[in-house]
Amino acid sequence: MNDSHQAVPAQWVADTQDIGRLVRAIYECISGPAGAPRDWARFRYLYHPRGLSLRTVVEADGSTRAVVFDVESYIADVEALFATQSFYEVETDQRIERFGQIAHVWSKYDARPSPDSPALLKRGANSIQLCHEHGRWWVFCTIWDNEREGLNFDLF
């Protein structure tokens, strides 16, 4: 996990000092061309060791379910996709709400096969919960859903 005995790159430390920058760093970690290694060490550093991710899934019959991951199971789940498909998630809008040491971020995104591609793979929103402790921001939970027929993100 987050080994305090190893030198941490200054960029990673800076990522955790600003909420907007931290969110953009998450997108940078998971984006890249097919087969390119993702920066999982940086991703692990951004998330609290007990952090979670939740993917919403819409079944063929229209019913929905949630798939919950810890950091390691999320990485294991997406590695096969990233090995074969180029995937770039780019933030298109953001709203940060902060109260004391906690924060919530609505982060709208487009997923594309390259950052400047006109082809849209999907569009959606992340709901990201953070906590400030030990002099830095930690991602504690990320929940996302994608736009689809009958569901458009219109909160802001």
Tab-separated table of C-alpha atoms in Angstrom:
chain	number	residue	atom	x	y	z
A	1	MET	CA	0.000	0.000	0.000
A	2	ASN	CA	1.318	3.440	0.936
A	3	ASP	CA	4.843	2.687	2.145
A	4	SER	CA	6.096	5.678	4.133
A	5	HIS	CA	9.694	4.407	3.952
A	6	GLN	CA	9.988	4.968	0.193
A	7	ALA	CA	10.579	8.384	-1.326
A	8	VAL	CA	7.331	9.775	-2.700
A	9	PRO	CA	7.552	11.809	-5.924
A	10	ALA	CA	6.900	15.515	-5.314
A	11	GLN	CA	4.148	15.442	-7.965
A	12	TRP	CA	2.221	12.834	-5.987
A	13	VAL	CA	2.483	14.867	-2.791
A	14	ALA	CA	1.296	17.968	-4.664
A	15	ASP	CA	-1.646	15.944	-6.052
A	16	THR	CA	-2.901	15.401	-2.501
A	17	GLN	CA	-2.746	19.077	-1.508
A	18	ASP	CA	-5.452	20.319	-3.893
A	19	ILE	CA	-8.814	18.637	-4.437
A	20	GLY	CA	-9.157	19.549	-8.117
A	21	ARG	CA	-5.641	18.390	-8.861
A	22	LEU	CA	-6.219	15.116	-7.001
A	23	VAL	CA	-9.267	14.345	-9.142
A	24	ARG	CA	-7.376	15.114	-12.360
A	25	ALA	CA	-4.565	12.816	-11.144
A	26	ILE	CA	-7.025	9.917	-10.849
A	27	TYR	CA	-7.977	10.393	-14.499
A	28	GLU	CA	-4.309	10.545	-15.498
A	29	CYS	CA	-3.620	7.258	-13.692
A	30	ILE	CA	-6.304	5.294	-15.530
A	31	SER	CA	-5.882	6.855	-18.981
A	32	GLY	CA	-3.569	5.662	-21.732
A	33	PRO	CA	-3.145	3.750	-24.966
A	34	ALA	CA	-3.943	0.053	-25.240
A	35	GLY	CA	-1.286	-2.086	-23.605
A	36	ALA	CA	0.470	0.817	-21.877
A	37	PRO	CA	1.048	0.323	-18.166
A	38	ARG	CA	-1.051	2.574	-15.962
A	39	ASP	CA	0.451	4.414	-13.012
A	40	TRP	CA	-0.973	2.138	-10.355
A	41	ALA	CA	1.612	3.166	-7.746
A	42	ARG	CA	0.405	6.767	-8.011
A	43	PHE	CA	-3.241	5.595	-8.005
A	44	ARG	CA	-2.621	3.640	-4.789
A	45	TYR	CA	-1.018	6.713	-3.228
A	46	LEU	CA	-4.087	8.857	-3.961
A	47	TYR	CA	-6.532	6.427	-2.360
A	48	HIS	CA	-6.821	5.769	1.327
A	49	PRO	CA	-5.692	2.183	2.076
A	50	ARG	CA	-9.329	1.361	2.908
A	51	GLY	CA	-10.729	3.300	-0.069
A	52	LEU	CA	-13.482	1.877	-2.270
A	53	SER	CA	-14.835	2.266	-5.780
A	54	LEU	CA	-18.352	1.419	-6.895
A	55	ARG	CA	-19.362	0.839	-10.490
A	56	THR	CA	-23.016	0.897	-11.435
A	57	VAL	CA	-24.024	-1.792	-13.905
A	58	VAL	CA	-27.165	-1.825	-16.022
A	59	GLU	CA	-28.226	-5.338	-16.967
A	60	ALA	CA	-29.774	-6.272	-20.329
A	61	ASP	CA	-33.234	-6.355	-18.716
A	62	GLY	CA	-32.770	-2.784	-17.389
A	63	SER	CA	-32.205	-3.771	-13.771
A	64	THR	CA	-29.196	-2.312	-12.013
A	65	ARG	CA	-26.591	-3.509	-9.569
A	66	ALA	CA	-23.493	-2.168	-7.892
A	67	VAL	CA	-20.034	-3.710	-8.117
A	68	VAL	CA	-17.788	-2.661	-5.227
A	69	PHE	CA	-14.001	-2.762	-5.375
A	70	ASP	CA	-11.163	-2.052	-3.031
A	71	VAL	CA	-8.148	-0.483	-4.734
A	72	GLU	CA	-6.492	-3.787	-5.649
A	73	SER	CA	-9.629	-5.461	-6.971
A	74	TYR	CA	-10.404	-2.383	-9.097
A	75	ILE	CA	-6.935	-2.557	-10.652
A	76	ALA	CA	-7.345	-6.289	-11.298
A	77	ASP	CA	-10.763	-5.676	-12.872
A	78	VAL	CA	-9.661	-3.030	-15.400
A	79	GLU	CA	-6.217	-4.339	-16.380
A	80	ALA	CA	-7.571	-6.704	-19.057
A	81	LEU	CA	-9.582	-3.885	-20.672
A	82	PHE	CA	-6.631	-1.491	-20.617
A	83	ALA	CA	-4.377	-4.168	-22.127
A	84	THR	CA	-6.529	-4.312	-25.262
A	85	GLN	CA	-8.265	-0.918	-25.516
A	86	SER	CA	-7.044	2.654	-25.517
A	87	PHE	CA	-8.976	4.523	-22.855
A	88	TYR	CA	-8.792	8.181	-21.870
A	89	GLU	CA	-11.157	9.583	-19.294
A	90	VAL	CA	-11.133	13.382	-19.403
A	91	GLU	CA	-12.878	15.612	-16.887
A	92	THR	CA	-15.286	18.050	-18.547
A	93	ASP	CA	-16.692	19.784	-15.465
A	94	GLN	CA	-16.301	19.687	-11.704
A	95	ARG	CA	-18.113	20.870	-8.593
A	96	ILE	CA	-16.396	20.700	-5.210
A	97	GLU	CA	-18.309	20.936	-1.943
A	98	ARG	CA	-16.207	21.087	1.218
A	99	PHE	CA	-17.064	21.110	4.892
A	100	GLY	CA	-14.100	21.122	7.273
A	101	GLN	CA	-11.989	18.042	6.663
A	102	ILE	CA	-14.378	16.332	4.241
A	103	ALA	CA	-15.182	17.069	0.631
A	104	HIS	CA	-17.448	15.804	-2.112
A	105	VAL	CA	-16.655	16.230	-5.804
A	106	TRP	CA	-19.012	15.836	-8.722
A	107	SER	CA	-16.755	15.205	-11.693
A	108	LYS	CA	-18.280	14.915	-15.168
A	109	TYR	CA	-16.191	13.038	-17.727
A	110	ASP	CA	-15.962	11.890	-21.307
A	111	ALA	CA	-14.201	8.618	-22.119
A	112	ARG	CA	-12.533	8.501	-25.536
A	113	PRO	CA	-10.066	6.234	-27.386
A	114	SER	CA	-7.591	9.169	-27.385
A	115	PRO	CA	-7.701	12.544	-25.654
A	116	ASP	CA	-8.523	14.443	-28.862
A	117	SER	CA	-10.681	11.793	-30.544
A	118	PRO	CA	-14.142	12.851	-31.709
A	119	ALA	CA	-15.307	9.294	-30.889
A	120	LEU	CA	-17.087	9.147	-27.537
A	121	LEU	CA	-16.918	5.813	-25.714
A	122	LYS	CA	-19.108	7.001	-22.864
A	123	ARG	CA	-19.975	10.031	-20.781
A	124	GLY	CA	-20.785	10.033	-17.105
A	125	ALA	CA	-20.142	11.382	-13.661
A	126	ASN	CA	-18.047	10.404	-10.671
A	127	SER	CA	-19.141	11.110	-7.133
A	128	ILE	CA	-15.912	11.284	-5.137
A	129	GLN	CA	-15.668	11.524	-1.357
A	130	LEU	CA	-12.448	12.744	0.234
A	131	CYS	CA	-11.074	13.325	3.708
A	132	HIS	CA	-8.166	15.506	4.792
A	133	GLU	CA	-5.928	13.850	7.348
A	134	HIS	CA	-2.202	13.739	8.081
A	135	GLY	CA	-1.657	16.880	5.998
A	136	ARG	CA	-3.185	15.602	2.758
A	137	TRP	CA	-6.382	14.713	0.923
A	138	TRP	CA	-7.290	11.030	0.513
A	139	VAL	CA	-9.865	9.514	-1.820
A	140	PHE	CA	-12.142	7.362	0.308
A	141	CYS	CA	-14.837	6.466	-2.198
A	142	THR	CA	-15.533	6.880	-5.891
A	143	ILE	CA	-18.946	5.994	-7.299
A	144	TRP	CA	-19.799	6.396	-10.972
A	145	ASP	CA	-22.545	5.984	-13.492
A	146	ASN	CA	-22.684	6.600	-17.227
A	147	GLU	CA	-25.205	8.560	-19.216
A	148	ARG	CA	-27.590	6.457	-21.269
A	149	GLU	CA	-31.019	6.783	-22.786
A	150	GLY	CA	-33.227	8.388	-20.177
A	151	LEU	CA	-30.288	9.359	-17.929
A	152	ASN	CA	-28.394	12.582	-18.463
A	153	PHE	CA	-26.260	14.318	-15.856
A	154	ASP	CA	-27.920	17.679	-15.214
A	155	LEU	CA	-26.988	18.595	-11.642
A	156	PHE	CA	-24.986	21.608	-12.834
